[in-house]
PDB file of C-alpha atoms in Angstrom:
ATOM      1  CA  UNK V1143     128.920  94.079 105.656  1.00 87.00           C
ATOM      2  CA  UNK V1144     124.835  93.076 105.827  1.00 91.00           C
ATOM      3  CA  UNK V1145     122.992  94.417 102.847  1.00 94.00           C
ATOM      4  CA  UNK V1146     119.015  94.522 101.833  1.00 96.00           C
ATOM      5  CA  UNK V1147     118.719  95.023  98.417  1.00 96.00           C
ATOM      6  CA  UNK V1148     114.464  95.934  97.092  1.00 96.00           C
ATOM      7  CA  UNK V1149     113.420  96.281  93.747  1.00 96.00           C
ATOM      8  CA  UNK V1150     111.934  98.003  92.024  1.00 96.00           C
ATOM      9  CA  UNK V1151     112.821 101.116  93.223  1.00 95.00           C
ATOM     10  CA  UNK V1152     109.479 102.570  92.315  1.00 96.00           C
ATOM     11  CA  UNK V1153     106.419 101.414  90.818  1.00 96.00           C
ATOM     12  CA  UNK V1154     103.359 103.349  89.278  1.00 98.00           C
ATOM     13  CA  UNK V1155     100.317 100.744  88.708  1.00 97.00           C
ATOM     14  CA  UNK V1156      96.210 101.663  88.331  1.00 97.00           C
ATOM     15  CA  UNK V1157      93.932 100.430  91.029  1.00 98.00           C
ATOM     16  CA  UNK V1158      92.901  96.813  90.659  1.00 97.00           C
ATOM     17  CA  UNK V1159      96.124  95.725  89.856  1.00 97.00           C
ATOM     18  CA  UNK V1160      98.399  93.454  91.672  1.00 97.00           C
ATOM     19  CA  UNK V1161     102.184  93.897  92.210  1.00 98.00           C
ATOM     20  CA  UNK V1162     104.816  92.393  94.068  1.00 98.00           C
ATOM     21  CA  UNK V1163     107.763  93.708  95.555  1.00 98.00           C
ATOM     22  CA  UNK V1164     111.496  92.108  95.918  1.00 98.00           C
ATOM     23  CA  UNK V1165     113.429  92.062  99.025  1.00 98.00           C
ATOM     24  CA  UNK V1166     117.131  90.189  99.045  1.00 98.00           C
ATOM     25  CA  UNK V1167     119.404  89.894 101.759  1.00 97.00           C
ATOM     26  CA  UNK V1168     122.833  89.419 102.728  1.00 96.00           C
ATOM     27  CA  UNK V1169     122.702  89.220 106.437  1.00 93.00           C
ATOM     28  CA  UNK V1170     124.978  87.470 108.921  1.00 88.00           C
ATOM     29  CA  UNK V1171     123.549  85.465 111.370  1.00 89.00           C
ATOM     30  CA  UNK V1172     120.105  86.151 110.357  1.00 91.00           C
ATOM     31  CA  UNK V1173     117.049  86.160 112.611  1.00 89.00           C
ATOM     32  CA  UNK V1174     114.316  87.826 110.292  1.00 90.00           C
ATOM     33  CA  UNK V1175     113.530  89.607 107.794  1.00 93.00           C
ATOM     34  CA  UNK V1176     110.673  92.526 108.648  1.00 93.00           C
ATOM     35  CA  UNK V1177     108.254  94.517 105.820  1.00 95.00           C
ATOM     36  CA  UNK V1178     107.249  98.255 106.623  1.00 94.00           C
ATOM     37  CA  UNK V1179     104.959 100.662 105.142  1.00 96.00           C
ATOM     38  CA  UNK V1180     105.548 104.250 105.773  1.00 95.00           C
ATOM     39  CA  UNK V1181     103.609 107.274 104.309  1.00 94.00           C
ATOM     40  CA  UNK V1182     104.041 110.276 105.135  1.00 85.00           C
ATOM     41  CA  UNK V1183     105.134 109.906 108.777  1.00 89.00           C
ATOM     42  CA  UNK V1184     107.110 106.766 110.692  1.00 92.00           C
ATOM     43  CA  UNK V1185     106.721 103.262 109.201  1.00 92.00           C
ATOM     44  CA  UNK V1186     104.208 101.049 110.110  1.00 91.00           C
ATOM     45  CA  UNK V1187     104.809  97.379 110.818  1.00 90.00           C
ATOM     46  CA  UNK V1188     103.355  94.630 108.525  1.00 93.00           C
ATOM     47  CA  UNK V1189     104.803  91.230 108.677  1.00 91.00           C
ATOM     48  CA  UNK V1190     107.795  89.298 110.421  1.00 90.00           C
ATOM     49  CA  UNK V1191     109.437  86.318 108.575  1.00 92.00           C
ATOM     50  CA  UNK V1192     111.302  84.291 109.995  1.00 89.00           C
ATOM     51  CA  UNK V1193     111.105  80.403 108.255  1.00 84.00           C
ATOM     52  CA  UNK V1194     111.484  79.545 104.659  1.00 86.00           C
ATOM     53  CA  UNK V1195     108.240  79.119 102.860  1.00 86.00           C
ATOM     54  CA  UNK V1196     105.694  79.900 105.496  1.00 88.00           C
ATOM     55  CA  UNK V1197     103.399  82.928 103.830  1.00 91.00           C
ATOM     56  CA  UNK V1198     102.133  85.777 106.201  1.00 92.00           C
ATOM     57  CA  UNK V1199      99.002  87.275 105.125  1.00 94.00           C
ATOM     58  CA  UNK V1200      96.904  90.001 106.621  1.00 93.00           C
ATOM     59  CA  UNK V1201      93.806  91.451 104.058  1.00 96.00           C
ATOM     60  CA  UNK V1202      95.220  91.828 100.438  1.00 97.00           C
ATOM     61  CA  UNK V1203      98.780  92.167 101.606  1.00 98.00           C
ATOM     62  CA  UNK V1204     101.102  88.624 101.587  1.00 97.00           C
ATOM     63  CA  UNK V1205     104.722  87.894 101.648  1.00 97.00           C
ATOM     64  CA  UNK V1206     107.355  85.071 101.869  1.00 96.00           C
ATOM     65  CA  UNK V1207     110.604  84.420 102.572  1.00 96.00           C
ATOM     66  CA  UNK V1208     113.252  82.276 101.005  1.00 94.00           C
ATOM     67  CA  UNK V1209     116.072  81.442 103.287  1.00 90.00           C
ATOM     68  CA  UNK V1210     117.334  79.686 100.719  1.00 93.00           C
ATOM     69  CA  UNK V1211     118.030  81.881  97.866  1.00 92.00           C
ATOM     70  CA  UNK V1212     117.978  84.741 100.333  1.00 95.00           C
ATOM     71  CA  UNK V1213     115.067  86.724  99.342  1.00 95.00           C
ATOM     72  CA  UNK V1214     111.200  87.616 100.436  1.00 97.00           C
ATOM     73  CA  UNK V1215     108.731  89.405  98.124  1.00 97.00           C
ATOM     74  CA  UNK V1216     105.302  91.576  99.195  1.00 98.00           C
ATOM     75  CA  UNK V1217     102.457  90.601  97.484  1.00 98.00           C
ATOM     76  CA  UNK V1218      99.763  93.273  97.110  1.00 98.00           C
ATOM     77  CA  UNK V1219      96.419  92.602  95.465  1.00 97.00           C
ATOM     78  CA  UNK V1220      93.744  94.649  94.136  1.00 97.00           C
ATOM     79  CA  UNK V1221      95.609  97.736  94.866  1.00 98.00           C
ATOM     80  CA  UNK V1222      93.860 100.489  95.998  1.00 97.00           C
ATOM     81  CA  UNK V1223      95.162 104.139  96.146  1.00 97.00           C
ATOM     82  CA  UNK V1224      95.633 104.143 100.356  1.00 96.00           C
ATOM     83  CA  UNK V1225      98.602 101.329  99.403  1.00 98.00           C
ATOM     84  CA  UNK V1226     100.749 104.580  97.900  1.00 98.00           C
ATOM     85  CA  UNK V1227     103.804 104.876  99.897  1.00 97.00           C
ATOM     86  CA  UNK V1228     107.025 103.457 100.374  1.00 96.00           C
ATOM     87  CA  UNK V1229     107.733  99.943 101.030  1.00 97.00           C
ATOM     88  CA  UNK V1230     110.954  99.109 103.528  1.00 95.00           C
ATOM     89  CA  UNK V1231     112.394  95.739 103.681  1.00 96.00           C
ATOM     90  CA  UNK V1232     114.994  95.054 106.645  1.00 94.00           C
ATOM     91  CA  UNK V1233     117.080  92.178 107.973  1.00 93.00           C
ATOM     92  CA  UNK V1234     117.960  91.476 111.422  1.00 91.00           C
ATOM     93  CA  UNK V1235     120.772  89.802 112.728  1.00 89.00           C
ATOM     94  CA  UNK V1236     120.976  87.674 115.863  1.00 84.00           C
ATOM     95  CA  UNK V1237     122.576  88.864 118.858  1.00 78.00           C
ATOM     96  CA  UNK V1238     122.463  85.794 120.507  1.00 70.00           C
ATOM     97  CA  UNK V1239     119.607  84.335 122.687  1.00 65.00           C
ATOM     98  CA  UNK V1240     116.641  85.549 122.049  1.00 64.00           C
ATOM     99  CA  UNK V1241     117.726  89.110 121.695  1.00 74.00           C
ATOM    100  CA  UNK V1242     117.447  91.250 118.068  1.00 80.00           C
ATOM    101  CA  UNK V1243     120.862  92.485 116.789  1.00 86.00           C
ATOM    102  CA  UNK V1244     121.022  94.848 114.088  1.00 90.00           C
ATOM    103  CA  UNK V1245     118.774  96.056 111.578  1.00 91.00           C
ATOM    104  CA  UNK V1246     119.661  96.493 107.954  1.00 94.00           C
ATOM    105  CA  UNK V1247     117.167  98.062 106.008  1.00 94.00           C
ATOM    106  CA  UNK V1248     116.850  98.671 102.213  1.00 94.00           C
ATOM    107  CA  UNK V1249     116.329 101.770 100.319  1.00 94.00           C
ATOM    108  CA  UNK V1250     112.671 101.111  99.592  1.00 95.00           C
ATOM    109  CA  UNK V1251     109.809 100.784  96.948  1.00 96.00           C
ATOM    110  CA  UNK V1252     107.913 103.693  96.212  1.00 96.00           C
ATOM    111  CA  UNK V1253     104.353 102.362  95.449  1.00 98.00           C
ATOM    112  CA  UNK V1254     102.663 104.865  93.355  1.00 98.00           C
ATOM    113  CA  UNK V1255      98.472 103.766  92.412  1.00 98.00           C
ATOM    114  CA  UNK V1256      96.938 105.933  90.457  1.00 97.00           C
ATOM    115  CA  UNK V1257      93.126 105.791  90.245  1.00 95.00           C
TER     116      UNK V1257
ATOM    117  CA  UNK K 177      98.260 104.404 125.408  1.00 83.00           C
ATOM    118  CA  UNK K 178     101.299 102.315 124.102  1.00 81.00           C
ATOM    119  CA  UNK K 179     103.737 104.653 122.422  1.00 92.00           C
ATOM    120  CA  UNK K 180     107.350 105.454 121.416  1.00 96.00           C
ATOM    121  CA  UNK K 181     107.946 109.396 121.994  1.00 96.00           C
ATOM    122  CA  UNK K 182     110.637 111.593 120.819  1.00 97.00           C
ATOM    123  CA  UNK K 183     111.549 115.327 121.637  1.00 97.00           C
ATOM    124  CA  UNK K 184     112.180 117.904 120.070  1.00 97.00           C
ATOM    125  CA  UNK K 185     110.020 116.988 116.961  1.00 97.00           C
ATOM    126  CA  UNK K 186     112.232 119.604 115.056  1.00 97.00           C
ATOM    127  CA  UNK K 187     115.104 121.272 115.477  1.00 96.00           C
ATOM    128  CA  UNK K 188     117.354 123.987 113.863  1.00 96.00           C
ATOM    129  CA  UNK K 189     120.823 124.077 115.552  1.00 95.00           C
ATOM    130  CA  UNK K 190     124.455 125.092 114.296  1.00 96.00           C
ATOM    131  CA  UNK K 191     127.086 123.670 113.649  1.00 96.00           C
ATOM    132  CA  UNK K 192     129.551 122.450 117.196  1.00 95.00           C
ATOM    133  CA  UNK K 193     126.533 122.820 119.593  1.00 95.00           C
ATOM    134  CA  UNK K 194     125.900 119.890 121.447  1.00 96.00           C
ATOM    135  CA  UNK K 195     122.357 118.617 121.783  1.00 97.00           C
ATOM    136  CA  UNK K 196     120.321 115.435 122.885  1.00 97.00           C
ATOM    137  CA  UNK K 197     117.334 113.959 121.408  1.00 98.00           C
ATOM    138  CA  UNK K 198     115.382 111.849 123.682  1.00 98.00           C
ATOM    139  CA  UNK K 199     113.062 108.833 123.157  1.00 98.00           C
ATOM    140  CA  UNK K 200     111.212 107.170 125.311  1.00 98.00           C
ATOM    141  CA  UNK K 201     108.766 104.232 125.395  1.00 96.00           C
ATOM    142  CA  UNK K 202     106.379 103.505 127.406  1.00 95.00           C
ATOM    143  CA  UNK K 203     105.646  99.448 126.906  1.00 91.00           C
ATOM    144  CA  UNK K 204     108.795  97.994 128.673  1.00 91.00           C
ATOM    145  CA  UNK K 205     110.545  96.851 125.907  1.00 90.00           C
ATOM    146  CA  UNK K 206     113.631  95.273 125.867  1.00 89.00           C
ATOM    147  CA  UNK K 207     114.956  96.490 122.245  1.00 91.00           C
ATOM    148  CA  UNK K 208     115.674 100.077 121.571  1.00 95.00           C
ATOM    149  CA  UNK K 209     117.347 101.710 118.632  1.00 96.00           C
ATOM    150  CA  UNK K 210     117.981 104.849 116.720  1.00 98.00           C
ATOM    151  CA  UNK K 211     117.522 105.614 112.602  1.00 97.00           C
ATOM    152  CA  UNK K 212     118.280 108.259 110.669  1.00 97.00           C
ATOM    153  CA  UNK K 213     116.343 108.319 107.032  1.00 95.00           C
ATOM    154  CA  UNK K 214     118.101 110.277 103.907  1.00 94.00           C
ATOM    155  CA  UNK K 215     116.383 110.970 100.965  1.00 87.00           C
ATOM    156  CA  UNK K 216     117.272 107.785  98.820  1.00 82.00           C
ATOM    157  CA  UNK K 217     118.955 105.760 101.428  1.00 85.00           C
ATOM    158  CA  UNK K 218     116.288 104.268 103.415  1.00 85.00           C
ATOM    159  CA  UNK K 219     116.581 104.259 106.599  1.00 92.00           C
ATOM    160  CA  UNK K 220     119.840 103.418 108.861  1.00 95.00           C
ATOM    161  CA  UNK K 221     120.232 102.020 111.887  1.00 95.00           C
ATOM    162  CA  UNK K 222     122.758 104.108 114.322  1.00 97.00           C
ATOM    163  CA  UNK K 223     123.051 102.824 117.544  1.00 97.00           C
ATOM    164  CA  UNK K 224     120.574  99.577 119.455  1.00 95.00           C
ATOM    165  CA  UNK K 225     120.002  98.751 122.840  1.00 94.00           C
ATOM    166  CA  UNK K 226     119.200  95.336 123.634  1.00 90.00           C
ATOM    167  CA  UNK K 227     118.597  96.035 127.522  1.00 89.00           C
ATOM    168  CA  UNK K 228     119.581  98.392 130.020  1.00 93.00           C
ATOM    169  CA  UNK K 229     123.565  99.424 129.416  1.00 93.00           C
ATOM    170  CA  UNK K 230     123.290  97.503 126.713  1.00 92.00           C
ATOM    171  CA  UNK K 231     124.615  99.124 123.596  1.00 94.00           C
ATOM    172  CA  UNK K 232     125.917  98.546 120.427  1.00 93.00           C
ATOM    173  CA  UNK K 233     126.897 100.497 116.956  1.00 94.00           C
ATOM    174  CA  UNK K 234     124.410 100.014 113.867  1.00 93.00           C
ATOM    175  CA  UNK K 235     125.450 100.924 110.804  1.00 92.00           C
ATOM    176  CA  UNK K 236     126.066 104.209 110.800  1.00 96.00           C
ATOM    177  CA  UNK K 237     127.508 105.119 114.613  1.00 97.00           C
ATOM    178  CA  UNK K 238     130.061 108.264 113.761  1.00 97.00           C
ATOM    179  CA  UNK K 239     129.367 111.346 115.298  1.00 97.00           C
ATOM    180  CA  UNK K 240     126.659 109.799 117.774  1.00 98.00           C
ATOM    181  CA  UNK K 241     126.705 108.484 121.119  1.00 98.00           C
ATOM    182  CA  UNK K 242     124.236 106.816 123.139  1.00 97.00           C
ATOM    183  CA  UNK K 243     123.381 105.717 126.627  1.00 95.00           C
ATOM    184  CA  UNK K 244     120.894 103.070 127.886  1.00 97.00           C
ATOM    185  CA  UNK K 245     120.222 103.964 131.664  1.00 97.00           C
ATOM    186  CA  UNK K 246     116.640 103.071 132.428  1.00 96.00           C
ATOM    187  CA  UNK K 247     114.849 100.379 130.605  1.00 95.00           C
ATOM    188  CA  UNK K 248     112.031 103.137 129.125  1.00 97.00           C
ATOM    189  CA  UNK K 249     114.677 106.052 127.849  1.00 98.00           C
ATOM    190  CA  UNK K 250     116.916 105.963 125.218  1.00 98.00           C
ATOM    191  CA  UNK K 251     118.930 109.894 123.964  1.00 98.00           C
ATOM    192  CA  UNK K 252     120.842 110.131 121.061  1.00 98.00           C
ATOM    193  CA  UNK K 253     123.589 112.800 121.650  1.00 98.00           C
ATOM    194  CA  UNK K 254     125.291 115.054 119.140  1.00 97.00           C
ATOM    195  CA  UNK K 255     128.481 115.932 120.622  1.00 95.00           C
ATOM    196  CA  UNK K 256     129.631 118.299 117.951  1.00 96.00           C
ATOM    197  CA  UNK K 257     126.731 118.105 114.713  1.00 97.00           C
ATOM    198  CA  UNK K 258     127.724 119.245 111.631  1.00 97.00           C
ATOM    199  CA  UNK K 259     125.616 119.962 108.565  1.00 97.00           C
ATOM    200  CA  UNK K 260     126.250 116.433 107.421  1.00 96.00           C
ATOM    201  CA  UNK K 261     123.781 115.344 110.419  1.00 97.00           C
ATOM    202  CA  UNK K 262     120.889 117.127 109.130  1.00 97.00           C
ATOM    203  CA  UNK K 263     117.915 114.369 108.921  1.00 97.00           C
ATOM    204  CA  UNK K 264     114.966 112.642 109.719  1.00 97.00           C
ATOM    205  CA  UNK K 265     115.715 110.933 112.980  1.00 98.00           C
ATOM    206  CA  UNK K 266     113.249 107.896 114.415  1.00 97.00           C
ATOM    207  CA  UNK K 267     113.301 105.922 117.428  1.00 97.00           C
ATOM    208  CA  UNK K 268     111.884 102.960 117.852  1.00 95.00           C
ATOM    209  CA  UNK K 269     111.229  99.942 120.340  1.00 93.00           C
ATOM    210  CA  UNK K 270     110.245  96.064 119.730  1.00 88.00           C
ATOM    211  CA  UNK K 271     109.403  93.556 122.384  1.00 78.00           C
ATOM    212  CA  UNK K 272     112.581  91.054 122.359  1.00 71.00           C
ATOM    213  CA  UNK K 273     111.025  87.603 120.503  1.00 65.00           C
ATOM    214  CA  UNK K 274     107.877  89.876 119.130  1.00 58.00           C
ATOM    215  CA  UNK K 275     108.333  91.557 116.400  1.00 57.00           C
ATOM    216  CA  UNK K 276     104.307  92.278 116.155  1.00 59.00           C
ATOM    217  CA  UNK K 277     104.758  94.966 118.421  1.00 64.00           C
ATOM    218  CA  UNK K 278     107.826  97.156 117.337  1.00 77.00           C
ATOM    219  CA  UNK K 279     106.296 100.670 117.462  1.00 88.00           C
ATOM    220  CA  UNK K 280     108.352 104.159 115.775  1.00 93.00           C
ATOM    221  CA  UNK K 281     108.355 107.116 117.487  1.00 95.00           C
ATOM    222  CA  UNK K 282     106.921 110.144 115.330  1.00 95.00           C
ATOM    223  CA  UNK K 283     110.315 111.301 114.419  1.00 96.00           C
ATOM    224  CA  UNK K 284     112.542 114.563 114.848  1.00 97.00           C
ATOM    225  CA  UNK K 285     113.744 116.492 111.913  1.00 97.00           C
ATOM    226  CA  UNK K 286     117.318 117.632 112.695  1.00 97.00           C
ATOM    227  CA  UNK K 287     118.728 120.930 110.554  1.00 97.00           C
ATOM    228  CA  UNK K 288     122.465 121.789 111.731  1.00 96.00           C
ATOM    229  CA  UNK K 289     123.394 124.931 109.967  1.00 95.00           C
TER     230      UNK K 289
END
């Protein structure tokens, strides 16, 4: 059975700080591995990873994966009280060509910043 | 406008009656696929669709069905809900080799009495 593990499960920090958030996987015939934001409505996309050691970065938001030791980690610097909400980590499976199989999602990271 | 929508938003219902949730997207995408989200286990995956009548069972499929018939449409039917159903229900789409553009719909809360 695939499993996505995060941790930690929740996570209070003061603006300015920087944290970073654990992913790991156990996913048969993996394809990628796909970070989420979601507030107080449906998640929001924020990065695909799909090689080993290849770091996606959009503003103060990074991650990598590890295909290797099966995990990926969200970087977030200089947090800022808009990042509060709940960080989703999910692995895909391959369905064989270049179709997505299933998704396998973890339980989240709540991201508390406090001002 | 390039959206995922669902309907109803939310809905009370009891127990036995059947009902259908629809989604549908609006950016021809290949992938389609049902979630339901429970208060501290994340979200989980119910049914996909990699392509018109193609279907297969996520990881939580029991008490669902689904059907695939046109490319843009997507319903997730309860046949007989029970109370154990009540959730936050998403739908959701991604371009097949793209994951850039998978879009949510806005989601339907589901209450079976």
């Amino acid at each position: 059975e695939d499993k996505v593990v995060q941790s930690p499960l929740s996570l209070v920090v003061h603006e300015g700080d920087t944290v970073t958030l654990n992913c790991s996987y156990e996913v048969t015939n993996f394809r990628s591995l796909l970070w989420y934001k979601q507030e107080k409505k449906a998640p929001t996309f924020l990065f695909m990873l799909t090689s080993s050691g290849i770091e996606k970065k959009s503003g103060r938001l990074s991650s990598i994966l590890d295909k290797k030791e099966l995990f990926s980690i969200l970087n977030i610097t200089a947090t800022q009280t808009g990042d509060s909400a709940v960080y989703l980590c999910a692995g895909v499976t391959n369905a064989g060509g270049t179709s997505y199989g299933k998704l396998t999602f973890g339980q989240g990271t709540i991201l508390t910043v406090h001002p | 406008e390039a959206q995922v929508t669902q309907n109803p938003r939310y809905l009370i219902t009891v127990t036995g009656k059947k009902l259908t949730v629809t989604c549908s997207q609006n950016m021809n995408h290949e992938y389609m696929s049902w979630y339901r989200q429970d208060p501290g286990l994340g979200l989980r995956q119910i049914y996909y669709s990699m392509n018109v009548e193609v279907t297969d069972k996520g990881d939580v499929p029991e008490g669902y069905k689904v059907s695939r018939k046109e490319k843009r449409n997507f319903p997730l039917i309860l046949e007989s809900p029970s109370p154990n159903q009540t959730s936050l229900y998403f739908c959701a789409s991604i371009k097949v080799g793209d994951a850039d553009t998978q879009y949510f719909g806005p989601g339907t809360r589901l209450t079976v009495l």
